[in-house]
Short mmCIF file of C-alpha atoms and ligand atoms in Angstrom, two decimals:
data_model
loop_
_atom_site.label_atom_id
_atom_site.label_comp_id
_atom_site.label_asym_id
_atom_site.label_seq_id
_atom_site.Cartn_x
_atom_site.Cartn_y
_atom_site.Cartn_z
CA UNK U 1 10.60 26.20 34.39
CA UNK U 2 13.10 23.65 35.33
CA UNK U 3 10.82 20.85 33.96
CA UNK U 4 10.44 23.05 30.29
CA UNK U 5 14.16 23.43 30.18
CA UNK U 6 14.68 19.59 31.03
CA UNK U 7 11.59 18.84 28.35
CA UNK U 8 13.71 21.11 25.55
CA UNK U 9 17.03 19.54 26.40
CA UNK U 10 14.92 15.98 25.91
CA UNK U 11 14.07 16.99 22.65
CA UNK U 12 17.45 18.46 21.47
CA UNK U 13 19.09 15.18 22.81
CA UNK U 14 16.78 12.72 20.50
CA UNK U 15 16.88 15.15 17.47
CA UNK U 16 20.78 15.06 17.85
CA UNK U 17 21.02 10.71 18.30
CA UNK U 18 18.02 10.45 15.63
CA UNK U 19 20.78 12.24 14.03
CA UNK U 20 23.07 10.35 14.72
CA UNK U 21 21.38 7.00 13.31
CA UNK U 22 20.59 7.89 10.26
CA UNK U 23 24.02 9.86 9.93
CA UNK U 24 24.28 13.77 9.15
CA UNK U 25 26.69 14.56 6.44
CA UNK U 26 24.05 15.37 3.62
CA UNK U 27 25.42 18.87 3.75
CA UNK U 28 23.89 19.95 0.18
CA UNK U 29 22.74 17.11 -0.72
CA UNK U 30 19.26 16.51 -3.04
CA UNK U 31 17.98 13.20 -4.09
CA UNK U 32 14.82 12.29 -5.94
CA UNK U 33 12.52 10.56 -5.32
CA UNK U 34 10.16 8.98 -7.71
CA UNK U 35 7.17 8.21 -6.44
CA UNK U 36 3.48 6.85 -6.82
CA UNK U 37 2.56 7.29 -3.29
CA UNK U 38 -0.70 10.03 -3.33
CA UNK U 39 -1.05 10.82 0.42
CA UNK U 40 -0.26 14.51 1.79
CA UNK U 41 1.25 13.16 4.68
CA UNK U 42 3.94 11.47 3.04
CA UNK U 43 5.55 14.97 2.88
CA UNK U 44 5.77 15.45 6.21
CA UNK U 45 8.14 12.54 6.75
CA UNK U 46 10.44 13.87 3.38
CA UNK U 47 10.48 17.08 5.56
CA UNK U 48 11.41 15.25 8.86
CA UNK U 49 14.15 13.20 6.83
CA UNK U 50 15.71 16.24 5.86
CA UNK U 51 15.37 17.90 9.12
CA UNK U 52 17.43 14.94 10.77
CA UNK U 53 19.85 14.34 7.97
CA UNK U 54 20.33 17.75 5.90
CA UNK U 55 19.49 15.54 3.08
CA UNK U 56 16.88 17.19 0.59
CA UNK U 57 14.16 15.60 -1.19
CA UNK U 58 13.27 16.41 -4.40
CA UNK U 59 9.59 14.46 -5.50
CA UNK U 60 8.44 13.58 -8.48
CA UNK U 61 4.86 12.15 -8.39
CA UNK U 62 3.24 10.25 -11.40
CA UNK U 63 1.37 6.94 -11.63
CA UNK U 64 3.45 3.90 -11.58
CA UNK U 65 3.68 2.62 -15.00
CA UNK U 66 4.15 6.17 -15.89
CA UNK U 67 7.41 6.14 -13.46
CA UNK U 68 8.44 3.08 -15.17
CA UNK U 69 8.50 3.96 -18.06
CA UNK U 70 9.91 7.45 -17.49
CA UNK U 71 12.99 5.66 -15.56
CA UNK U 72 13.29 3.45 -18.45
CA UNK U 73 13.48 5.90 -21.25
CA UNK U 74 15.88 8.04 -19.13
CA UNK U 75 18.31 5.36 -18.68
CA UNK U 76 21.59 6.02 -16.87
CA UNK U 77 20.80 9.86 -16.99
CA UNK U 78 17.82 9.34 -15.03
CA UNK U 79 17.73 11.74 -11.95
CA UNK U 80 15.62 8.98 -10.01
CA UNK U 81 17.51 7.92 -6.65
CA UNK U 82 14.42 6.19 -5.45
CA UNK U 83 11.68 4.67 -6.75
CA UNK U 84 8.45 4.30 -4.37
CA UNK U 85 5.46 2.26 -5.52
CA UNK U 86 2.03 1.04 -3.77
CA UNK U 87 2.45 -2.57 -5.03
CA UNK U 88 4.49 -5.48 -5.35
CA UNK U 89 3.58 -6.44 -8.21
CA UNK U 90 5.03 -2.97 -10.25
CA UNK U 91 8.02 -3.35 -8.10
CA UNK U 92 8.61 -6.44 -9.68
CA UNK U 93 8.71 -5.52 -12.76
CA UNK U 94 11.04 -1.83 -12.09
CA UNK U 95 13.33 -5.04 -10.86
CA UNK U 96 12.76 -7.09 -13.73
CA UNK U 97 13.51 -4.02 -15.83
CA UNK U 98 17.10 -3.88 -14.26
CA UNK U 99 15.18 -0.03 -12.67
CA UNK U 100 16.57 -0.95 -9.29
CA UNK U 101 20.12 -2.27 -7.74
CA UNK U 102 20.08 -4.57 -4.99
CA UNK U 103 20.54 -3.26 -1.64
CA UNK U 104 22.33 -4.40 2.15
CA UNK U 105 22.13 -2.61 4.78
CA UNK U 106 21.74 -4.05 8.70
CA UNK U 107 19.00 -1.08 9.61
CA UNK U 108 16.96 -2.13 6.42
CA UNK U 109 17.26 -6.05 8.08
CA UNK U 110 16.60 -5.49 11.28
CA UNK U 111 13.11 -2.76 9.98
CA UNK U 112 11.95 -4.72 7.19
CA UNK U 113 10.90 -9.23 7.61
CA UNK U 114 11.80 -10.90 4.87
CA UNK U 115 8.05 -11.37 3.60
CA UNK U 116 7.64 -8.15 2.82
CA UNK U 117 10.96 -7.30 1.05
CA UNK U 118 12.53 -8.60 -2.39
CA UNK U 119 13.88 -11.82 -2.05
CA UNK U 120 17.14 -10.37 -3.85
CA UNK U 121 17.39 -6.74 -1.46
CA UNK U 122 16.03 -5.03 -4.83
CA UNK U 123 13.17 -3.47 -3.17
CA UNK U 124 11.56 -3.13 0.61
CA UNK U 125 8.14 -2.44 2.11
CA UNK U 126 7.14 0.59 3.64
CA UNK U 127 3.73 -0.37 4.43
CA UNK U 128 1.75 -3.14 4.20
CA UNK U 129 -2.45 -2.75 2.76
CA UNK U 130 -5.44 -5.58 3.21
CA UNK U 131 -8.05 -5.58 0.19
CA UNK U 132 -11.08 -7.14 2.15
CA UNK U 133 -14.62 -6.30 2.00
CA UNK U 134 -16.35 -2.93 3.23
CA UNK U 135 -20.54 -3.68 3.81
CA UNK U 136 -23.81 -2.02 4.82
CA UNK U 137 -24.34 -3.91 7.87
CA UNK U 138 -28.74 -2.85 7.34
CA UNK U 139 -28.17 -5.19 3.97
CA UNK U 140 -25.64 -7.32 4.80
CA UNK U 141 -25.62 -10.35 7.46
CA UNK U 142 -21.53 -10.45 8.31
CA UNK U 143 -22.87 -14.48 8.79
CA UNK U 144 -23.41 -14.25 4.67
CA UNK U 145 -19.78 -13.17 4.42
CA UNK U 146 -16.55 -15.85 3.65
CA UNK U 147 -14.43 -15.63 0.42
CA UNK U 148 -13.27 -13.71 -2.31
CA UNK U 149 -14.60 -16.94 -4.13
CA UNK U 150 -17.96 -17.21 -2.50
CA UNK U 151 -18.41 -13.45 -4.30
CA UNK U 152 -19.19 -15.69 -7.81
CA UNK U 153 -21.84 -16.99 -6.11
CA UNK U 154 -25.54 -15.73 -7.41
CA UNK U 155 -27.09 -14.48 -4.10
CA UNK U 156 -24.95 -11.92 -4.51
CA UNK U 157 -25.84 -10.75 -8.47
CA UNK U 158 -26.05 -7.21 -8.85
CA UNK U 159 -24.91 -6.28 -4.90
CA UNK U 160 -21.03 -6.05 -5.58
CA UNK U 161 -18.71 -3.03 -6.69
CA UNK U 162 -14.83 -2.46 -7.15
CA UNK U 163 -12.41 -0.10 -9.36
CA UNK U 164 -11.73 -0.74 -13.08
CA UNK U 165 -9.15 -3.47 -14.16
CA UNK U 166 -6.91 -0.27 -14.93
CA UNK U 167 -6.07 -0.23 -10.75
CA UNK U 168 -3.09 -1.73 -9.53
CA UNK U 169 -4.79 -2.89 -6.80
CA UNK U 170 -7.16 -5.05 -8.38
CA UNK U 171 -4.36 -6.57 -10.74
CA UNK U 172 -2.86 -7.57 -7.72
CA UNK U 173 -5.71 -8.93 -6.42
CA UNK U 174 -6.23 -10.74 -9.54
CA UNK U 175 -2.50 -12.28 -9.49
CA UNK U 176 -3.26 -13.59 -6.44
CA UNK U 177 -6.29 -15.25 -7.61
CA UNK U 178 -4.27 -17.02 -10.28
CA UNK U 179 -1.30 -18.10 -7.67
CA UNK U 180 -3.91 -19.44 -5.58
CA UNK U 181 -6.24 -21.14 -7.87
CA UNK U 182 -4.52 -21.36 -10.94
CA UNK U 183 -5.05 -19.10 -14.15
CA UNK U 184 -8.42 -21.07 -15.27
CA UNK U 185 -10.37 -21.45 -11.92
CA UNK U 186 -8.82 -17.69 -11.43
CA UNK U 187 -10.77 -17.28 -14.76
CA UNK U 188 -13.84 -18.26 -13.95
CA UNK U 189 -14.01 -16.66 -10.43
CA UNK U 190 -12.97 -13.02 -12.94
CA UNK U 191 -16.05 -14.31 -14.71
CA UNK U 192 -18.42 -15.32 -11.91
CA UNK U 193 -17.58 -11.61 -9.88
CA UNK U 194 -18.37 -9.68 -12.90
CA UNK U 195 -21.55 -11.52 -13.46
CA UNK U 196 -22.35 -9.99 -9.88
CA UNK U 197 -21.48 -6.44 -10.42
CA UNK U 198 -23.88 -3.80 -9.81
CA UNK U 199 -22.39 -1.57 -11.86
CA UNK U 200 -19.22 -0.96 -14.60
CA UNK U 201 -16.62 -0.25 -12.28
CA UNK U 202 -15.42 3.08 -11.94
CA UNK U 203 -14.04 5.51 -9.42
CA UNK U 204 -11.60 5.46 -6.99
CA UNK U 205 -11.96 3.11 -3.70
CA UNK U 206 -13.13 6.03 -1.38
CA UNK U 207 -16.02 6.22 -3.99
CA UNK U 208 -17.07 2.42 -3.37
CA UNK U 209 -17.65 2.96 0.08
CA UNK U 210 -19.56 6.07 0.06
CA UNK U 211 -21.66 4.21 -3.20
CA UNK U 212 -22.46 1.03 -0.60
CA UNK U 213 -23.79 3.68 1.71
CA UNK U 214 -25.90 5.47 -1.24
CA UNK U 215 -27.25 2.21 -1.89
CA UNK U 216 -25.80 1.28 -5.16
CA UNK U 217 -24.30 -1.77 -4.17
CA UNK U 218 -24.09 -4.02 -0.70
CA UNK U 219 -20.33 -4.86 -0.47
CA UNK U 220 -17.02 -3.13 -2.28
CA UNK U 221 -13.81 -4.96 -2.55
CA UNK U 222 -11.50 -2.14 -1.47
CA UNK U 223 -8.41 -1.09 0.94
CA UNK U 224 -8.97 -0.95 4.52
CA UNK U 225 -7.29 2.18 4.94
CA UNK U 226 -9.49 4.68 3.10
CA UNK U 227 -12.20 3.48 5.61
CA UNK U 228 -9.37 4.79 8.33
CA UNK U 229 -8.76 8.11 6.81
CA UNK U 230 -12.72 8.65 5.81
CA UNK U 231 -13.11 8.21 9.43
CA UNK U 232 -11.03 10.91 10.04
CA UNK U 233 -11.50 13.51 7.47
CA UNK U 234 -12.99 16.88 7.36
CA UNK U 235 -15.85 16.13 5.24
CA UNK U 236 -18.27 15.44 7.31
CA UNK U 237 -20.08 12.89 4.96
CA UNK U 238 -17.06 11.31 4.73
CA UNK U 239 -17.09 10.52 8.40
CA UNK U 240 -20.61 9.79 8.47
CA UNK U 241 -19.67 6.87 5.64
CA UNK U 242 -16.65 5.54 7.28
CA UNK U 243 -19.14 5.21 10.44
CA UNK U 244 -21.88 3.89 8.73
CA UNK U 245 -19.65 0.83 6.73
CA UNK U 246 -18.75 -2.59 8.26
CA UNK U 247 -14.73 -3.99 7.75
CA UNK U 248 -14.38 -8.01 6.97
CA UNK U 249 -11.69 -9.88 6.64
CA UNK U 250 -11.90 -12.32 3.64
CA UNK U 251 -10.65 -15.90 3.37
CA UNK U 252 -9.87 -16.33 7.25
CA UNK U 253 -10.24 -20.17 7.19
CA UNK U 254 -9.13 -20.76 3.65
CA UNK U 255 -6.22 -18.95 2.11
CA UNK U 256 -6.03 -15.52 3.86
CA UNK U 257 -7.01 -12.06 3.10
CA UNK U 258 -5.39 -10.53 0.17
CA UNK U 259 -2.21 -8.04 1.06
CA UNK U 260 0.03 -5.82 -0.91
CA UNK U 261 2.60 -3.34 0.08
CA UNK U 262 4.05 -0.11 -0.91
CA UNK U 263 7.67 -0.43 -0.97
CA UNK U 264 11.08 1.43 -1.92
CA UNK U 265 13.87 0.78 -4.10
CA UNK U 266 17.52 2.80 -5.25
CA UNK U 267 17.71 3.13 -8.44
CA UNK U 268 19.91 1.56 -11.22
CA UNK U 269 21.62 4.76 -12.34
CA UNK U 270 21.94 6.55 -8.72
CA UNK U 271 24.48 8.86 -8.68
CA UNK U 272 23.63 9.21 -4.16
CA UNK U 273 23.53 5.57 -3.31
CA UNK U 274 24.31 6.26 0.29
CA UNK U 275 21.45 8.82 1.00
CA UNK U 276 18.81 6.91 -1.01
CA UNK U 277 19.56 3.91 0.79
CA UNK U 278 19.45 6.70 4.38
CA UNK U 279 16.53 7.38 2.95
CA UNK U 280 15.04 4.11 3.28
CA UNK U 281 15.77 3.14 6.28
CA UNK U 282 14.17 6.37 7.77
CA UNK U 283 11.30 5.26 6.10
CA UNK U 284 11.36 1.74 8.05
CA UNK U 285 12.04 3.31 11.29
CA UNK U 286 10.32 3.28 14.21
CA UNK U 287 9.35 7.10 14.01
CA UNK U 288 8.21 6.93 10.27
CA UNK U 289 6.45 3.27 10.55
CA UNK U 290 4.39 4.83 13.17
CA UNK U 291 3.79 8.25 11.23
CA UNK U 292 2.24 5.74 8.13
CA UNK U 293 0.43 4.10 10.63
CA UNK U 294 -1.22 7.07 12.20
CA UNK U 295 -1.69 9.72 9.78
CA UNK U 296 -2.72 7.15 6.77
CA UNK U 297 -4.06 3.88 8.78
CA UNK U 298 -2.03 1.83 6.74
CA UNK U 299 -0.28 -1.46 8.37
CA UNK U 300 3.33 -0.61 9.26
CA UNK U 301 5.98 -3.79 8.33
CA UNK U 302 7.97 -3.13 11.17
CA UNK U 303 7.29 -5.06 13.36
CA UNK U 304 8.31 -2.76 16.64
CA UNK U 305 4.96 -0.50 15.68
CA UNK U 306 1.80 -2.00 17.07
CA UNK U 307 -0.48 -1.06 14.05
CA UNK U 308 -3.41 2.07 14.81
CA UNK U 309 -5.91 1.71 17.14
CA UNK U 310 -8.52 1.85 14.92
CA UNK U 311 -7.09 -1.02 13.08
CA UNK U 312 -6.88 -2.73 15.97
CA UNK U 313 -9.91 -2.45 16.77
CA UNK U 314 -11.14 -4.13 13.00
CA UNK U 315 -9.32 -7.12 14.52
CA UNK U 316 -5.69 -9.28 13.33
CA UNK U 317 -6.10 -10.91 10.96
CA UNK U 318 -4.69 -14.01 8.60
CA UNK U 319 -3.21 -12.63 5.59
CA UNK U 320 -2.60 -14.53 2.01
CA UNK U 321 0.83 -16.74 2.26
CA UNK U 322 2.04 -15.94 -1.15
CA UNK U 323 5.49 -14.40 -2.26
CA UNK U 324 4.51 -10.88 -3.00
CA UNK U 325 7.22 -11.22 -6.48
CA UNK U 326 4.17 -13.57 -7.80
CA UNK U 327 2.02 -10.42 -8.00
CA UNK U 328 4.25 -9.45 -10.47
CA UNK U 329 4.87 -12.31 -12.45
CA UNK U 330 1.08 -12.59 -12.81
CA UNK U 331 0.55 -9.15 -13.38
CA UNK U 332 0.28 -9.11 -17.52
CA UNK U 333 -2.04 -12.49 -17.54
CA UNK U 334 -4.59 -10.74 -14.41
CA UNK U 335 -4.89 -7.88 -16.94
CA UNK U 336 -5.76 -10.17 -20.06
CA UNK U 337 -7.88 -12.55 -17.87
CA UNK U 338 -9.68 -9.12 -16.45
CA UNK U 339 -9.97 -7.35 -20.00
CA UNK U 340 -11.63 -11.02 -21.54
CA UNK U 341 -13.87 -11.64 -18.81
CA UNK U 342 -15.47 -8.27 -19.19
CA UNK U 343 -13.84 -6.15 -16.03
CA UNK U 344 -13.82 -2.65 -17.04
FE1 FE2 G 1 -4.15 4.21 -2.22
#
């Protein structure tokens, strides 16, 4: 008895200092949130945020151009507080677009390294993603794996598969190709991968996996993290394809394995500056880094969370050394490069 009533006060005493941190004079208060972030879990940390702060969360959810754009026409009567995207590259641009107002805060500093935040405070990572490629081990020799470039090469004609062009994560991909190689070798690689394809792409990156494991292809560029929540779901075929798939780490001794992040930013025309920016930095907190990390197998940015075990167990990695802004500044020539060299 003594021990439950020690355990309870525990719990009240870290609920009030959580409290504390992030401050607790929301009262009333609503902000929205704009954002392109699909996972269910998500809303379990917009429910803990409000818990600790008394700050509600209104959500809008919508694809990220279509957020853009939305903020855009809406202008200073837009109801967005903050905007929340799953790649650098669009979070760019919403900063580009004069979307988002530069932001201090010491919490944000301390949570978020400087890679993996706008080099002007106009956006900051949430979570950080590897692109790398998921194989049948029975058709694939991991000794035949090495680079996103070696993937032109014709041993591997008809074996690969990825999303459309139309994915943010493959423009990403693609603007790192063209920092990294410059936009015509960046061309030809475009060229050379398509060549390979074993398919028109199509479907989301779940669907590559569980297609490598039907047999319609030997190796899918996708994100490591649907392999992490396959693993874990309730369909058991799911399960049985995240089991049956092999992780690797592209580019280890060249120029590192292609990252991207989801990240946050306030809004231009936010009328609750304070509790958007309160919002953020619960976001890059310990407790919500390691909620990311554990209920979506995604890599936290903070670096006081050790990332899942599971991903741990997939290995560290090297990742590419690139500002993440150039993902953005590339992002309009990947998509022409894509579109001309035949990437659905
Ligand atoms: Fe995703």
């Amino acid at each position: 008895m003594k021990k439950m009533i020690l355990t309870l006060v525990m719990f009240f005493v870290t609920t009030i200092l959580t409290a504390c941190q992030f401050g607790n004079a929301g009262g009333d208060k609503v902000i929205t949130v704009y954002t392109e972030r699909h996972y269910d879990t998500d809303q379990l940390l917009y429910d803990r945020f409000t818990e600790i702060t008394g700050i509600k969360v209104n959500l809008i959810r919508d694809g990220a151009d279509q957020l853009i754009t939305r903020m855009d026409n809406e202008g200073e009567d837009s109801p967005a507080d903050v905007l929340i995207i799953a790649d650098a590259g669009r979070l760019h641009r919403a900063k580009e677009m004069n979307l988002l107002q530069p932001v201090t805060s010491d919490l944000l500093d301390e949570h978020v390294p400087n890679k993996y935040k706008d080099v002007d405070d106009y956006w900051y990572g949430l979570t950080m993603r590897a692109r790398v490629f998921v194989y049948h081990p029975d058709r694939v020799d991991v000794s035949e794996l090495s680079t996103y470039e070696d993937l032109t090469d014709s041993k591997w004609a008809g074996r690969i598969i990825t999303r459309t062009s139309t994915n943010i994560y493959n423009q990403s991909l693609m603007a790192a190709m063209i920092e990294i190689l410059g936009e015509q070798q960046a061309r030809t690689w475009a060229s050379g991968l398509v060549q390979n394809f074993a398919r028109d792409p199509q479907g989301n990156d779940r669907d590559q996996a569980k297609d490598v494991v039907a047999g319609v292809a030997d190796l899918a560029i996708m994100n490591t993290y649907y392999i992490g929540r396959m693993l874990n779901s309730s369909d058991p075929y799911e399960v049985e394809v995240g089991e049956t798939v092999r992780i690797f780490f592209p580019n280890q001794e060249t120029t590192g394995t292609h990252i991207n992040v989801s990240g946050a930013g306030v809004a231009t025309h936010s009328k609750n500056v304070d509790e958007a920016i309160q919002l953020i930095e619960f976001l890059t907190s310990e407790e919500a880094q390691r909620s990311y990390a554990d209920a979506n197998y995604e890599y936290p940015i903070n670096p006081a969370i050790e990332p899942h075990d599971l991903l741990k167990s997939w290995g560290s990695f090297i990742a590419q050394d690139i500002p993440l802004s150039k993902l953005g500044e590339h992002s309009v020539q990947a998509t022409i490069i894509m579109n001309e060299e035949g990437w659905k």
